[in-house]
């Protein structure tokens, strides 16, 4: 059973639209949740963290967490072509300091 | 403030050889984790070092070993390279709790031929 699951996509949205990325995790005791952006050939870049149920907004990004449903999502408002990348969901379980990553969702924003 | 730095950026090795990758963590971080990312996959946890000891290990064979130095920098060693070891190797640094996330270096692209 995979620890973190994401829809691999690809997901395509027009410029200016809202992109919605989803992630589920298996460890119910997980406490910390992160979204990373990875451009092709580059390393992952941390863009959002969330620890409590509900929404957390940072600029055009909103992370949503529902621990009861073991579900994390990332919304990107007013999507730009520069947002085209793979988005990785990562979970820090309550058993240590390693991070479990999903396989990533490839997002393409069409001008 | 220097972020996480890794060397080398690219490496080509022959099957059966040994390789050493290096990582310097972000200033203020004392924990270094290594990940392997195959093409089209998410990063897979190899192991983590804190206080110069391996604290956690993922599902990787003993051919993968590491070390952490007193200045928190770290090395990843892979012996008896296989073609399947070709991947992007990522070093991530964090505080010991990982509560604020991990920060990655630029990675080392290893190709085994």
Short mmCIF file of C-alpha atoms in Angstrom, two decimals:
data_model
loop_
_atom_site.label_atom_id
_atom_site.label_comp_id
_atom_site.label_asym_id
_atom_site.label_seq_id
_atom_site.Cartn_x
_atom_site.Cartn_y
_atom_site.Cartn_z
CA UNK A 1 0.00 0.00 0.00
CA UNK A 2 1.41 3.35 -1.06
CA UNK A 3 1.87 5.86 1.72
CA UNK A 4 0.94 8.88 -0.39
CA UNK A 5 -1.12 8.78 -3.54
CA UNK A 6 -1.61 11.42 -6.19
CA UNK A 7 -3.24 11.48 -9.58
CA UNK A 8 -0.26 11.55 -11.93
CA UNK A 9 -2.18 13.58 -14.50
CA UNK A 10 -1.28 15.23 -16.73
CA UNK A 11 -3.56 18.06 -15.69
CA UNK A 12 -4.03 20.89 -18.17
CA UNK A 13 -5.72 24.19 -17.35
CA UNK A 14 -5.98 27.44 -19.30
CA UNK A 15 -4.10 30.48 -18.11
CA UNK A 16 -6.04 32.32 -15.41
CA UNK A 17 -8.01 29.26 -14.31
CA UNK A 18 -7.88 27.46 -10.97
CA UNK A 19 -5.77 24.30 -10.86
CA UNK A 20 -6.76 21.72 -8.24
CA UNK A 21 -4.30 19.06 -7.14
CA UNK A 22 -5.21 16.25 -4.78
CA UNK A 23 -3.41 13.84 -2.49
CA UNK A 24 -4.40 11.10 -0.07
CA UNK A 25 -2.25 9.48 2.59
CA UNK A 26 -2.44 6.26 4.55
CA UNK A 27 -0.84 7.05 7.93
CA UNK A 28 -3.67 8.46 10.03
CA UNK A 29 -1.19 9.73 12.63
CA UNK A 30 0.58 12.03 10.16
CA UNK A 31 0.99 15.55 11.43
CA UNK A 32 2.71 17.62 8.76
CA UNK A 33 1.88 17.98 5.11
CA UNK A 34 3.75 19.72 2.34
CA UNK A 35 3.49 20.61 -1.30
CA UNK A 36 6.59 20.79 -3.47
CA UNK A 37 6.92 22.10 -7.00
CA UNK A 38 9.43 20.42 -9.30
CA UNK A 39 10.36 21.82 -12.67
CA UNK A 40 11.68 19.38 -15.22
CA UNK A 41 15.29 18.46 -14.46
CA UNK A 42 15.31 20.42 -11.22
CA UNK A 43 15.00 19.50 -7.55
CA UNK A 44 11.76 19.88 -5.56
CA UNK A 45 11.02 23.30 -4.09
CA UNK A 46 8.87 23.66 -0.98
CA UNK A 47 5.88 25.90 -1.69
CA UNK A 48 3.32 25.17 1.04
CA UNK A 49 3.03 23.50 4.41
CA UNK A 50 -0.11 22.76 6.40
CA UNK A 51 -0.58 21.20 9.82
CA UNK A 52 -4.20 21.81 10.87
CA UNK A 53 -7.52 20.97 9.31
CA UNK A 54 -8.88 23.66 7.05
CA UNK A 55 -7.39 26.04 4.54
CA UNK A 56 -4.08 27.86 4.44
CA UNK A 57 -3.54 30.58 1.88
CA UNK A 58 -0.27 32.00 0.57
CA UNK A 59 -0.60 34.29 -2.39
CA UNK A 60 -2.17 32.40 -5.28
CA UNK A 61 -1.76 29.07 -3.45
CA UNK A 62 -4.23 27.51 -1.01
CA UNK A 63 -3.55 24.25 0.78
CA UNK A 64 -6.47 22.33 2.22
CA UNK A 65 -6.26 19.57 4.81
CA UNK A 66 -8.89 17.12 6.00
CA UNK A 67 -7.35 14.68 8.47
CA UNK A 68 -10.57 12.72 8.94
CA UNK A 69 -10.61 11.93 5.22
CA UNK A 70 -6.78 11.73 5.04
CA UNK A 71 -6.86 14.18 2.18
CA UNK A 72 -4.69 17.13 1.21
CA UNK A 73 -5.20 19.43 -1.74
CA UNK A 74 -3.52 22.39 -3.39
CA UNK A 75 -5.39 25.06 -5.29
CA UNK A 76 -3.55 27.42 -7.61
CA UNK A 77 -5.60 30.48 -8.50
CA UNK A 78 -5.00 32.58 -11.61
CA UNK A 79 -2.74 29.87 -13.02
CA UNK A 80 0.24 31.08 -15.03
CA UNK A 81 2.34 29.26 -17.64
CA UNK A 82 5.23 29.48 -15.15
CA UNK A 83 3.19 27.22 -12.83
CA UNK A 84 3.66 24.38 -15.30
CA UNK A 85 5.57 21.77 -13.31
CA UNK A 86 5.14 18.56 -11.35
CA UNK A 87 3.61 19.04 -7.92
CA UNK A 88 4.63 16.61 -5.21
CA UNK A 89 2.64 15.96 -2.06
CA UNK A 90 4.75 15.01 0.95
CA UNK A 91 3.71 13.75 4.35
CA UNK A 92 5.77 13.71 7.53
CA UNK A 93 4.38 10.86 9.64
CA UNK A 94 4.39 11.00 13.37
CA UNK A 95 7.04 8.31 13.60
CA UNK A 96 10.13 10.22 12.60
CA UNK A 97 11.59 12.81 10.34
CA UNK A 98 11.38 11.13 6.97
CA UNK A 99 9.00 12.38 4.33
CA UNK A 100 6.82 10.19 2.16
CA UNK A 101 6.26 11.58 -1.30
CA UNK A 102 3.60 10.89 -3.85
CA UNK A 103 4.55 10.29 -7.46
CA UNK A 104 3.56 13.84 -8.35
CA UNK A 105 0.94 15.45 -10.59
CA UNK A 106 2.11 17.03 -13.82
CA UNK A 107 0.41 20.40 -14.41
CA UNK A 108 0.44 22.27 -17.71
CA UNK A 109 -0.96 25.79 -17.88
CA UNK A 110 -1.93 26.65 -21.44
CA UNK A 111 -1.44 30.29 -22.49
CA UNK B 1 22.70 32.21 3.33
CA UNK B 2 23.74 29.20 1.29
CA UNK B 3 21.08 26.63 0.75
CA UNK B 4 21.68 22.91 0.39
CA UNK B 5 24.56 22.19 -1.94
CA UNK B 6 25.35 18.89 -3.61
CA UNK B 7 28.25 17.68 -5.68
CA UNK B 8 28.78 16.62 -8.33
CA UNK B 9 25.76 17.65 -10.40
CA UNK B 10 26.19 14.90 -12.97
CA UNK B 11 28.04 11.62 -12.90
CA UNK B 12 28.44 8.69 -15.25
CA UNK B 13 29.63 5.38 -13.81
CA UNK B 14 30.04 1.86 -15.09
CA UNK B 15 28.06 -1.03 -13.67
CA UNK B 16 29.89 -2.57 -10.71
CA UNK B 17 31.72 0.61 -9.77
CA UNK B 18 31.33 2.59 -6.58
CA UNK B 19 30.21 6.21 -6.24
CA UNK B 20 30.28 8.88 -3.54
CA UNK B 21 27.92 11.84 -3.53
CA UNK B 22 28.30 14.82 -1.23
CA UNK B 23 25.94 17.23 0.46
CA UNK B 24 26.25 20.32 2.62
CA UNK B 25 23.05 21.20 4.50
CA UNK B 26 21.38 24.56 4.76
CA UNK B 27 22.80 26.77 7.48
CA UNK B 28 21.16 26.01 10.81
CA UNK B 29 20.06 22.51 9.80
CA UNK B 30 21.55 19.49 11.48
CA UNK B 31 19.68 16.65 9.80
CA UNK B 32 20.45 15.33 6.34
CA UNK B 33 18.28 12.92 4.42
CA UNK B 34 18.98 11.28 1.09
CA UNK B 35 16.39 10.45 -1.52
CA UNK B 36 16.46 8.63 -4.83
CA UNK B 37 14.16 9.89 -7.57
CA UNK B 38 13.74 7.73 -10.63
CA UNK B 39 12.30 9.27 -13.76
CA UNK B 40 8.57 9.91 -13.40
CA UNK B 41 8.52 8.93 -9.74
CA UNK B 42 8.45 10.78 -6.47
CA UNK B 43 11.55 10.87 -4.25
CA UNK B 44 12.12 7.65 -2.29
CA UNK B 45 13.70 7.90 1.15
CA UNK B 46 17.09 6.21 1.44
CA UNK B 47 18.25 7.19 4.91
CA UNK B 48 18.69 10.05 7.34
CA UNK B 49 21.63 11.23 9.41
CA UNK B 50 21.55 13.18 12.63
CA UNK B 51 24.39 13.65 15.09
CA UNK B 52 26.65 11.64 12.77
CA UNK B 53 24.47 8.55 13.06
CA UNK B 54 22.03 6.89 10.69
CA UNK B 55 18.68 7.43 12.39
CA UNK B 56 16.22 6.04 9.88
CA UNK B 57 16.50 3.95 6.77
CA UNK B 58 14.17 3.29 3.88
CA UNK B 59 13.87 0.12 1.86
CA UNK B 60 17.28 0.22 0.21
CA UNK B 61 19.96 -2.50 0.22
CA UNK B 62 23.18 -2.33 2.16
CA UNK B 63 24.98 -1.26 -1.00
CA UNK B 64 23.73 2.18 -0.05
CA UNK B 65 25.64 3.62 2.88
CA UNK B 66 26.35 7.04 4.22
CA UNK B 67 28.17 9.21 6.64
CA UNK B 68 27.68 12.51 8.39
CA UNK B 69 30.56 14.69 9.47
CA UNK B 70 30.80 16.95 12.53
CA UNK B 71 29.99 19.98 10.35
CA UNK B 72 26.69 18.24 9.40
CA UNK B 73 27.74 17.62 5.80
CA UNK B 74 27.05 14.14 4.50
CA UNK B 75 28.09 11.58 1.94
CA UNK B 76 26.10 8.90 0.17
CA UNK B 77 28.04 5.89 -1.05
CA UNK B 78 26.70 3.30 -3.43
CA UNK B 79 28.70 0.14 -4.07
CA UNK B 80 28.43 -2.40 -6.88
CA UNK B 81 26.38 -0.07 -9.05
CA UNK B 82 23.49 -1.51 -11.03
CA UNK B 83 21.84 -0.05 -14.09
CA UNK B 84 18.75 0.47 -11.94
CA UNK B 85 20.66 2.83 -9.68
CA UNK B 86 20.49 5.46 -12.41
CA UNK B 87 18.44 8.28 -10.91
CA UNK B 88 18.47 11.77 -9.47
CA UNK B 89 19.89 11.64 -5.95
CA UNK B 90 18.57 14.35 -3.72
CA UNK B 91 19.90 15.57 -0.43
CA UNK B 92 17.46 17.28 1.89
CA UNK B 93 18.26 19.13 5.07
CA UNK B 94 15.95 19.93 7.92
CA UNK B 95 15.78 20.35 11.65
CA UNK B 96 15.45 17.09 13.56
CA UNK B 97 11.67 17.23 13.76
CA UNK B 98 11.13 18.00 10.11
CA UNK B 99 8.14 20.03 11.16
CA UNK B 100 8.79 22.87 8.73
CA UNK B 101 9.62 20.64 5.81
CA UNK B 102 12.78 19.58 4.08
CA UNK B 103 14.85 21.69 1.72
CA UNK B 104 16.49 20.03 -1.23
CA UNK B 105 19.78 20.55 -2.96
CA UNK B 106 19.96 20.67 -6.75
CA UNK B 107 20.56 16.94 -6.91
CA UNK B 108 23.12 14.68 -8.50
CA UNK B 109 22.12 12.97 -11.72
CA UNK B 110 23.76 9.53 -11.70
CA UNK B 111 23.84 7.50 -14.87
CA UNK B 112 25.07 3.90 -14.70
CA UNK B 113 26.12 2.39 -18.03
#
